């Protein structure tokens, strides 16, 4: 049942092998000075940096450099980015990289004209921006987070061992995003796989909540089937454009609010994954994969019908002569087989977590209430131990 | 495979039983004079007119009346609406009705500041607007066309027996649309059913084209399954809010360009249906239903694999021991059973078409090239005769 909600997503997307050319259409809409945000420098090796700089220069832009955004962007880096933007009096933040860079750009965009500390304002008090927000453009080089068409910005506070997300409104979302599937081919295979699981988890975490009949869940099933199918092809051949393009497009629609319209959502796998990352600095998508199965097996009896639907609609589990519980368990077993085939991490120990960290990770885990079964802290510890 | 394309859809949607309240947020963004567009007056009987007028008055608006938009809006009515808008110097077109009213509003919006005749400019020469476009808001009372979140405007020229569509760009799309599923319950059941088939046909006509693997087709399958499921419930009980809300939301996403991204599309059923409407003035959705099965059975051998996929993914046809052709035929047989259950027209003779009209309808049919098998005029005649 779809109750009261609104939907508004004005981000303009340019997709495909020639999509970078459209920067030439977008850049003239903004002022002269562009803060060029990127990560560890891989875009300098694969030619994307040079291509973007050439277009910026052609359009008469002054470039203010802001490289070195880490995979889990820190609040200190955000503070540094804010300083760069203020000193450079920049007119546009252009993120060239994966979701980390785009998340970081949003955190900078909402803080440049704000006198308060961004961590305190947005990640402790969870206030909304009450200052002018800088416009953001995004050239995406990794499929996964969906940051290119949403308002989410996940930032890490290493000193406090906290990794937290804030979903900002329309004004902090990218004005435009360039999605070239070929750019994603420059990534190491492990990063591709982590991104694929991040996408799949986004869909699951919106799907596994609520008992109603809801169009959003049918759309979610369509996206899941597309991702499952294309992932198997992309893992065999990362150069397969068809698979990589479907993965990239699915990533955007998995987390641009569409499939959560009119329904409740879960998001506990992300809370668990964030806590693991905060302690290990492990790759986001892999942390989600490593905690997913123990989590879903724990909540499954409380949302049995949805897990039965997941098994039959997504994994084509045969139902004849089986109990609902057997069907639901087979669905998760199929999911596990797929996870093994694509090669995600299935244990947090693979990601650097140790038995000594369990209590600390549990302390860092934000407990949400949207799931079929809201977790207790003891259950968080149980899941983490099973994930080890 | 997703090649080069762009996606931009900035229409703001307010959904749910309380969504009309959000007019109070939107109206202040526009000037003082509002052209209130509606149809045959049913909104005056069911209270929607009074509710909208009260909100307009509360927001200090001057109302310019423009009622009497017909189910197939004519070009003469458009010319009349342009005159009303010019004389009233209106600032906003507010359409309160179904897709016909919203389509009409778009045709007026792109013509008010344009000196040329709208039929010649937009429906003969298919030019793009090169004048200021009036902003449009939409309060939707019928689910079907998707007009509330797209740029399409279908207009009929009765003198020439032509019904033609023009898809305008972002600026002619509604700035906001109010989608209240309860408003759709005020419709006669037959109108609801026609709307449901219109939705289903929109999805099919984007799905049945192309041989590639494409995320858009997975999303289309999700939408189809949602519509098929909810339609059966809504036909039994038109007051079922859950079913009506899912149908309304599916309608929007079936035709707001999402599921056509990166793929070819067909749209011949709409061309055939438009030609039948131009000769009979029959309800749009019913004309589509009446020509669909003969059309799909004719093109099926040319796109066999997609029809097999349709049968298995959408209709859960069992495949064991069957040829592809048998599976595909069973898929269409399942579709026919569903069409009978919901009660759509299966013959154009039910809609007022006569054997004498066949050649004329064939002459009015616009032949497109996106399908698995582009039709010849002889094949159009064959389909129309089978539809009789």
Short mmCIF file of C-alpha atoms in Angstrom, two decimals, chain B:
data_model
loop_
_atom_site.label_atom_id
_atom_site.label_comp_id
_atom_site.label_asym_id
_atom_site.label_seq_id
_atom_site.Cartn_x
_atom_site.Cartn_y
_atom_site.Cartn_z
CA UNK B 1 23.15 -3.01 -23.39
CA UNK B 2 22.74 0.58 -22.33
CA UNK B 3 24.30 2.93 -24.88
CA UNK B 4 24.29 6.73 -24.85
CA UNK B 5 21.24 8.41 -23.37
CA UNK B 6 20.25 11.06 -20.88
CA UNK B 7 17.65 10.99 -18.14
CA UNK B 8 16.15 14.03 -16.53
CA UNK B 9 12.76 14.17 -14.90
CA UNK B 10 12.26 17.03 -12.48
CA UNK B 11 8.49 16.72 -11.97
CA UNK B 12 7.75 16.75 -8.27
CA UNK B 13 5.21 14.14 -7.24
CA UNK B 14 2.93 14.27 -4.20
CA UNK B 15 1.30 10.91 -3.63
CA UNK B 16 -1.32 9.63 -1.23
CA UNK B 17 -4.67 10.34 0.36
CA UNK B 18 -3.51 13.71 1.73
CA UNK B 19 -1.53 14.81 -1.31
CA UNK B 20 -3.90 17.61 -2.37
CA UNK B 21 -2.72 19.60 0.69
CA UNK B 22 0.63 20.05 -1.02
CA UNK B 23 -0.98 22.42 -3.52
CA UNK B 24 -0.55 24.91 -0.69
CA UNK B 25 3.22 24.45 -0.97
CA UNK B 26 3.37 24.67 -4.75
CA UNK B 27 0.92 27.46 -5.62
CA UNK B 28 2.92 30.28 -3.97
CA UNK B 29 5.77 29.56 -6.42
CA UNK B 30 3.68 30.84 -9.35
CA UNK B 31 1.91 34.06 -10.36
CA UNK B 32 -1.57 35.15 -9.44
CA UNK B 33 -3.71 33.85 -12.31
CA UNK B 34 -4.45 30.15 -12.69
CA UNK B 35 -6.21 28.58 -15.70
CA UNK B 36 -8.23 25.75 -14.16
CA UNK B 37 -8.46 22.97 -16.73
CA UNK B 38 -10.90 20.10 -16.32
CA UNK B 39 -13.12 17.74 -18.26
CA UNK B 40 -16.83 17.10 -18.48
CA UNK B 41 -17.62 18.25 -14.99
CA UNK B 42 -17.48 15.04 -12.95
CA UNK B 43 -15.06 16.78 -10.60
CA UNK B 44 -17.91 19.15 -9.73
CA UNK B 45 -20.03 16.19 -8.57
CA UNK B 46 -17.40 14.36 -6.55
CA UNK B 47 -16.12 17.38 -4.61
CA UNK B 48 -12.64 17.56 -6.14
CA UNK B 49 -13.44 20.82 -7.95
CA UNK B 50 -14.62 22.49 -4.75
CA UNK B 51 -11.56 21.28 -2.84
CA UNK B 52 -9.17 22.62 -5.48
CA UNK B 53 -11.00 25.95 -5.81
CA UNK B 54 -10.90 26.39 -2.03
CA UNK B 55 -7.12 25.92 -2.02
CA UNK B 56 -6.69 28.29 -4.97
CA UNK B 57 -8.74 30.96 -3.20
CA UNK B 58 -6.90 30.44 0.08
CA UNK B 59 -3.70 31.13 -1.85
CA UNK B 60 -5.12 34.33 -3.32
CA UNK B 61 -5.31 33.08 -6.90
CA UNK B 62 -7.53 34.43 -9.66
CA UNK B 63 -9.21 31.52 -11.39
CA UNK B 64 -9.73 31.45 -15.16
CA UNK B 65 -12.16 28.63 -16.00
CA UNK B 66 -11.33 26.17 -18.79
CA UNK B 67 -13.64 23.16 -18.49
CA UNK B 68 -15.02 20.77 -21.06
CA UNK B 69 -11.81 19.06 -22.11
CA UNK B 70 -13.00 15.95 -23.95
CA UNK B 71 -11.55 12.42 -23.47
CA UNK B 72 -9.80 12.80 -26.83
CA UNK B 73 -8.93 16.52 -26.72
CA UNK B 74 -9.29 18.19 -30.09
CA UNK B 75 -7.04 20.73 -31.74
CA UNK B 76 -9.96 23.19 -31.80
CA UNK B 77 -10.22 22.91 -28.04
CA UNK B 78 -6.47 23.53 -27.81
CA UNK B 79 -6.86 26.69 -29.91
CA UNK B 80 -9.64 27.77 -27.59
CA UNK B 81 -7.49 27.08 -24.51
CA UNK B 82 -4.67 29.16 -26.01
CA UNK B 83 -7.10 32.06 -26.47
CA UNK B 84 -8.29 31.74 -22.86
CA UNK B 85 -4.70 31.74 -21.59
CA UNK B 86 -3.76 34.77 -23.67
CA UNK B 87 -6.84 36.78 -22.74
CA UNK B 88 -6.50 35.88 -19.06
CA UNK B 89 -2.71 36.45 -19.02
CA UNK B 90 -2.47 33.31 -16.93
CA UNK B 91 0.62 32.32 -14.94
CA UNK B 92 -0.07 28.65 -14.32
CA UNK B 93 -2.11 25.95 -16.03
CA UNK B 94 -3.63 23.66 -13.41
CA UNK B 95 -5.07 20.47 -14.89
CA UNK B 96 -7.55 18.64 -12.68
CA UNK B 97 -8.56 15.42 -14.37
CA UNK B 98 -7.10 12.46 -16.23
CA UNK B 99 -4.40 12.22 -18.83
CA UNK B 100 -6.55 13.96 -21.43
CA UNK B 101 -6.65 17.16 -19.37
CA UNK B 102 -2.94 17.01 -18.66
CA UNK B 103 -2.06 16.33 -22.33
CA UNK B 104 -4.29 19.24 -23.31
CA UNK B 105 -2.59 21.51 -20.77
CA UNK B 106 0.78 20.74 -22.34
CA UNK B 107 -0.47 21.49 -25.86
CA UNK B 108 -1.80 24.83 -24.59
CA UNK B 109 1.37 25.55 -22.59
CA UNK B 110 3.66 25.29 -25.61
CA UNK B 111 1.31 27.34 -27.84
CA UNK B 112 0.31 30.38 -25.78
CA UNK B 113 3.43 32.35 -26.65
CA UNK B 114 3.80 30.89 -30.11
CA UNK B 115 2.35 32.73 -33.11
CA UNK B 116 2.01 29.62 -35.31
CA UNK B 117 -0.92 27.21 -35.39
CA UNK B 118 -0.29 24.41 -32.86
CA UNK B 119 -1.50 21.59 -35.13
CA UNK B 120 0.76 22.62 -38.00
CA UNK B 121 3.74 23.32 -35.77
CA UNK B 122 3.64 20.39 -33.37
CA UNK B 123 1.55 17.68 -35.01
CA UNK B 124 2.41 18.07 -38.69
CA UNK B 125 5.93 19.52 -38.71
CA UNK B 126 6.76 18.06 -35.25
CA UNK B 127 8.83 21.14 -34.36
CA UNK B 128 10.11 21.83 -30.86
CA UNK B 129 8.76 24.81 -28.89
CA UNK B 130 10.84 27.96 -29.47
CA UNK B 131 8.74 30.21 -27.24
CA UNK B 132 8.16 30.63 -23.53
CA UNK B 133 6.24 27.65 -22.13
CA UNK B 134 3.67 28.19 -19.39
CA UNK B 135 4.21 26.14 -16.23
CA UNK B 136 1.78 23.27 -15.62
CA UNK B 137 0.57 21.60 -12.46
CA UNK B 138 -1.54 18.45 -12.45
CA UNK B 139 -4.09 17.00 -10.04
CA UNK B 140 -4.65 13.52 -11.40
CA UNK B 141 -8.04 11.79 -11.15
CA UNK B 142 -7.37 8.77 -13.37
CA UNK B 143 -4.41 6.40 -13.57
CA UNK B 144 -3.27 5.45 -17.04
CA UNK B 145 -1.52 7.79 -19.39
CA UNK B 146 1.49 8.73 -17.26
CA UNK B 147 1.00 12.28 -18.53
CA UNK B 148 1.57 13.52 -14.97
CA UNK B 149 5.34 12.90 -15.27
CA UNK B 150 6.13 13.08 -18.96
CA UNK B 151 6.11 15.49 -21.88
CA UNK B 152 3.60 13.65 -24.04
CA UNK B 153 0.51 15.39 -25.44
CA UNK B 154 -1.85 13.43 -27.69
CA UNK B 155 -4.24 15.63 -29.65
CA UNK B 156 -6.99 14.71 -32.13
CA UNK B 157 -7.86 16.44 -35.38
CA UNK B 158 -11.41 15.19 -36.05
CA UNK B 159 -11.69 16.88 -39.44
CA UNK B 160 -8.64 14.99 -40.68
CA UNK B 161 -9.44 11.87 -38.63
CA UNK B 162 -5.96 12.00 -37.10
CA UNK B 163 -4.90 11.45 -33.49
CA UNK B 164 -1.25 12.28 -32.95
CA UNK B 165 1.22 12.49 -30.09
CA UNK B 166 4.11 14.86 -29.54
CA UNK B 167 6.57 14.31 -26.72
CA UNK B 168 7.76 17.70 -25.51
CA UNK B 169 10.86 18.28 -23.37
CA UNK B 170 11.41 18.98 -19.69
CA UNK B 171 10.00 22.53 -19.80
CA UNK B 172 6.56 21.33 -20.92
CA UNK B 173 6.33 18.61 -18.27
CA UNK B 174 4.26 19.26 -15.18
CA UNK B 175 6.27 21.10 -12.53
CA UNK B 176 4.32 19.14 -9.94
CA UNK B 177 1.64 16.46 -9.92
CA UNK B 178 -0.73 15.49 -7.14
CA UNK B 179 -1.54 11.77 -7.19
CA UNK B 180 -4.33 10.78 -4.84
CA UNK B 181 -5.45 7.18 -5.41
CA UNK B 182 -8.78 7.98 -3.75
CA UNK B 183 -9.58 10.47 -6.50
CA UNK B 184 -9.29 7.64 -9.04
CA UNK B 185 -12.06 5.78 -7.17
CA UNK B 186 -14.55 8.39 -8.39
CA UNK B 187 -14.24 7.01 -11.93
CA UNK B 188 -16.65 4.53 -13.49
CA UNK B 189 -15.22 1.01 -13.39
CA UNK B 190 -14.95 0.85 -17.16
CA UNK B 191 -12.68 3.92 -17.15
CA UNK B 192 -10.52 2.33 -14.49
CA UNK B 193 -10.16 -0.80 -16.61
CA UNK B 194 -9.30 1.21 -19.72
CA UNK B 195 -6.64 3.01 -17.70
CA UNK B 196 -5.21 -0.26 -16.44
CA UNK B 197 -4.84 -1.60 -19.95
CA UNK B 198 -3.27 1.68 -21.08
CA UNK B 199 -0.62 1.22 -18.37
CA UNK B 200 -0.02 -2.40 -19.29
CA UNK B 201 0.28 -1.49 -22.96
CA UNK B 202 2.78 1.28 -22.23
CA UNK B 203 5.01 -1.26 -20.53
CA UNK B 204 4.59 -3.89 -23.28
CA UNK B 205 5.31 -1.39 -26.03
CA UNK B 206 8.65 -0.47 -24.50
CA UNK B 207 9.45 -4.09 -23.61
CA UNK B 208 8.77 -5.79 -26.95
CA UNK B 209 11.72 -4.36 -28.84
CA UNK B 210 15.43 -5.14 -28.90
CA UNK B 211 17.38 -8.36 -28.43
CA UNK B 212 19.81 -7.18 -25.78
CA UNK B 213 20.07 -7.70 -22.04
CA UNK B 214 18.86 -4.49 -20.48
CA UNK B 215 18.00 -3.40 -16.94
CA UNK B 216 15.03 -1.49 -18.33
CA UNK B 217 13.36 -4.77 -19.30
CA UNK B 218 13.75 -6.15 -15.77
CA UNK B 219 12.11 -3.02 -14.39
CA UNK B 220 9.36 -3.40 -17.00
CA UNK B 221 8.72 -6.97 -15.84
CA UNK B 222 8.42 -5.78 -12.25
CA UNK B 223 5.90 -3.14 -13.23
CA UNK B 224 3.91 -5.59 -15.36
CA UNK B 225 3.64 -8.05 -12.49
CA UNK B 226 2.51 -5.33 -10.14
CA UNK B 227 -0.17 -4.12 -12.57
CA UNK B 228 -1.42 -7.64 -13.41
CA UNK B 229 -1.72 -8.48 -9.72
CA UNK B 230 -3.36 -5.24 -8.59
CA UNK B 231 -5.74 -5.12 -11.57
CA UNK B 232 -7.36 -8.41 -10.56
CA UNK B 233 -7.97 -7.06 -7.06
CA UNK B 234 -9.22 -3.66 -8.25
CA UNK B 235 -11.69 -5.20 -10.67
CA UNK B 236 -13.18 -7.27 -7.85
CA UNK B 237 -13.18 -4.31 -5.48
CA UNK B 238 -12.57 -0.88 -6.98
CA UNK B 239 -12.45 0.57 -3.45
CA UNK B 240 -9.31 -1.42 -2.55
CA UNK B 241 -6.87 1.39 -1.76
CA UNK B 242 -3.83 -0.86 -1.84
CA UNK B 243 -4.55 -2.05 -5.37
CA UNK B 244 -5.57 1.40 -6.63
CA UNK B 245 -2.45 3.02 -5.15
CA UNK B 246 -0.18 0.44 -6.78
CA UNK B 247 -1.94 0.92 -10.12
CA UNK B 248 -1.58 4.69 -9.91
CA UNK B 249 2.13 4.57 -9.06
CA UNK B 250 2.82 1.95 -11.74
CA UNK B 251 1.11 4.18 -14.31
CA UNK B 252 3.51 7.02 -13.59
CA UNK B 253 6.63 4.86 -13.89
CA UNK B 254 5.34 3.00 -16.92
CA UNK B 255 5.61 6.15 -19.01
CA UNK B 256 8.03 8.66 -17.55
CA UNK B 257 10.90 7.47 -19.81
CA UNK B 258 12.59 5.27 -17.16
CA UNK B 259 11.84 1.88 -18.73
CA UNK B 260 12.78 3.00 -22.23
CA UNK B 261 16.29 4.17 -21.28
CA UNK B 262 18.99 2.64 -23.43
CA UNK B 263 16.67 0.50 -25.52
CA UNK B 264 14.57 0.55 -28.64
CA UNK B 265 10.79 0.65 -28.29
CA UNK B 266 7.83 -0.48 -30.38
CA UNK B 267 4.70 1.72 -29.96
CA UNK B 268 2.71 0.19 -32.84
CA UNK B 269 -0.22 -0.77 -30.59
CA UNK B 270 -0.60 2.90 -29.75
CA UNK B 271 -0.49 3.83 -33.44
CA UNK B 272 -3.20 1.29 -34.22
CA UNK B 273 -5.25 2.36 -31.21
CA UNK B 274 -4.94 6.05 -32.08
CA UNK B 275 -6.24 5.35 -35.60
CA UNK B 276 -9.21 3.42 -34.19
CA UNK B 277 -9.94 6.31 -31.79
CA UNK B 278 -9.70 8.86 -34.59
CA UNK B 279 -12.50 6.98 -36.43
CA UNK B 280 -14.66 6.02 -33.46
CA UNK B 281 -13.79 8.44 -30.62
CA UNK B 282 -13.54 5.29 -28.47
CA UNK B 283 -11.78 5.26 -25.09
CA UNK B 284 -8.02 5.13 -25.59
CA UNK B 285 -7.19 2.15 -23.36
CA UNK B 286 -9.92 0.02 -24.86
CA UNK B 287 -8.68 0.64 -28.41
CA UNK B 288 -5.25 -0.59 -27.35
CA UNK B 289 -6.70 -3.73 -25.80
CA UNK B 290 -8.78 -4.53 -28.86
CA UNK B 291 -5.82 -4.53 -31.26
CA UNK B 292 -3.11 -5.95 -28.98
CA UNK B 293 -3.52 -9.70 -29.33
CA UNK B 294 -3.74 -9.85 -33.14
CA UNK B 295 -0.74 -7.51 -33.28
CA UNK B 296 1.41 -9.47 -30.84
CA UNK B 297 0.51 -12.80 -32.39
CA UNK B 298 1.64 -11.43 -35.76
CA UNK B 299 5.03 -10.10 -34.58
CA UNK B 300 5.72 -12.89 -32.08
CA UNK B 301 7.71 -15.19 -34.42
CA UNK B 302 10.06 -12.30 -35.23
CA UNK B 303 10.88 -11.60 -31.58
CA UNK B 304 10.40 -15.10 -30.27
CA UNK B 305 12.98 -15.02 -27.47
CA UNK B 306 11.45 -11.92 -25.92
CA UNK B 307 8.00 -13.48 -26.02
CA UNK B 308 9.43 -16.60 -24.34
CA UNK B 309 10.91 -14.36 -21.64
CA UNK B 310 7.56 -12.57 -21.31
CA UNK B 311 5.81 -15.92 -20.85
CA UNK B 312 8.19 -17.23 -18.22
CA UNK B 313 9.08 -14.07 -16.28
CA UNK B 314 5.74 -12.28 -16.34
CA UNK B 315 3.21 -15.12 -16.60
CA UNK B 316 5.21 -17.95 -14.97
CA UNK B 317 4.51 -20.30 -17.87
CA UNK B 318 6.07 -23.73 -17.24
CA UNK B 319 8.67 -24.52 -19.90
CA UNK B 320 9.37 -28.22 -19.49
CA UNK B 321 8.88 -30.27 -22.66
CA UNK B 322 7.67 -27.29 -24.68
CA UNK B 323 9.10 -25.56 -27.74
CA UNK B 324 9.90 -21.86 -27.60
CA UNK B 325 6.92 -21.19 -29.85
CA UNK B 326 4.59 -23.08 -27.52
CA UNK B 327 5.92 -21.20 -24.50
CA UNK B 328 5.52 -17.85 -26.26
CA UNK B 329 1.98 -18.71 -27.37
CA UNK B 330 1.07 -19.73 -23.82
CA UNK B 331 2.33 -16.39 -22.58
CA UNK B 332 -0.04 -14.56 -24.91
CA UNK B 333 -2.84 -16.95 -23.97
CA UNK B 334 -2.25 -16.08 -20.30
CA UNK B 335 -2.35 -12.41 -21.20
CA UNK B 336 -5.64 -12.96 -23.03
CA UNK B 337 -7.10 -14.75 -19.98
CA UNK B 338 -6.09 -11.79 -17.80
CA UNK B 339 -7.58 -9.32 -20.25
CA UNK B 340 -10.87 -11.24 -20.17
CA UNK B 341 -10.83 -11.36 -16.38
CA UNK B 342 -10.42 -7.61 -16.05
CA UNK B 343 -12.96 -7.02 -18.80
CA UNK B 344 -11.25 -4.97 -21.51
CA UNK B 345 -12.63 -4.72 -25.06
CA UNK B 346 -11.24 -7.48 -27.25
CA UNK B 347 -12.84 -6.31 -30.50
CA UNK B 348 -12.86 -2.91 -32.20
CA UNK B 349 -16.45 -3.59 -33.26
CA UNK B 350 -17.39 -3.23 -29.57
CA UNK B 351 -15.92 0.28 -29.83
CA UNK B 352 -17.94 1.38 -32.84
CA UNK B 353 -15.64 0.31 -35.65
CA UNK B 354 -17.30 -1.22 -38.73
CA UNK B 355 -15.89 -3.28 -41.60
CA UNK B 356 -16.32 -0.23 -43.83
CA UNK B 357 -13.90 1.75 -41.69
CA UNK B 358 -10.98 -0.71 -41.95
CA UNK B 359 -9.28 0.89 -44.95
CA UNK B 360 -9.72 4.35 -43.47
CA UNK B 361 -8.33 3.30 -40.11
CA UNK B 362 -5.38 1.72 -41.93
CA UNK B 363 -4.80 5.04 -43.73
CA UNK B 364 -4.82 6.85 -40.37
CA UNK B 365 -2.27 4.45 -38.87
CA UNK B 366 1.21 5.85 -38.45
CA UNK B 367 3.74 3.09 -39.27
CA UNK B 368 6.75 3.05 -36.92
CA UNK B 369 9.93 1.01 -37.19
CA UNK B 370 10.84 -0.01 -33.64
CA UNK B 371 9.13 -3.37 -33.50
CA UNK B 372 10.43 -6.88 -34.06
CA UNK B 373 8.60 -6.77 -37.35
CA UNK B 374 7.74 -3.41 -38.94
CA UNK B 375 4.20 -3.68 -40.31
CA UNK B 376 3.15 -3.25 -43.91
CA UNK B 377 -0.17 -1.59 -44.67
CA UNK B 378 -1.55 -5.02 -45.65
CA UNK B 379 -0.60 -6.35 -42.23
CA UNK B 380 -2.32 -3.39 -40.58
CA UNK B 381 -5.50 -4.28 -42.47
CA UNK B 382 -5.09 -7.95 -41.44
CA UNK B 383 -4.73 -6.97 -37.75
CA UNK B 384 -7.73 -4.65 -37.90
CA UNK B 385 -9.87 -7.34 -39.55
CA UNK B 386 -8.86 -9.87 -36.91
CA UNK B 387 -9.69 -7.27 -34.24
CA UNK B 388 -13.19 -6.67 -35.56
#
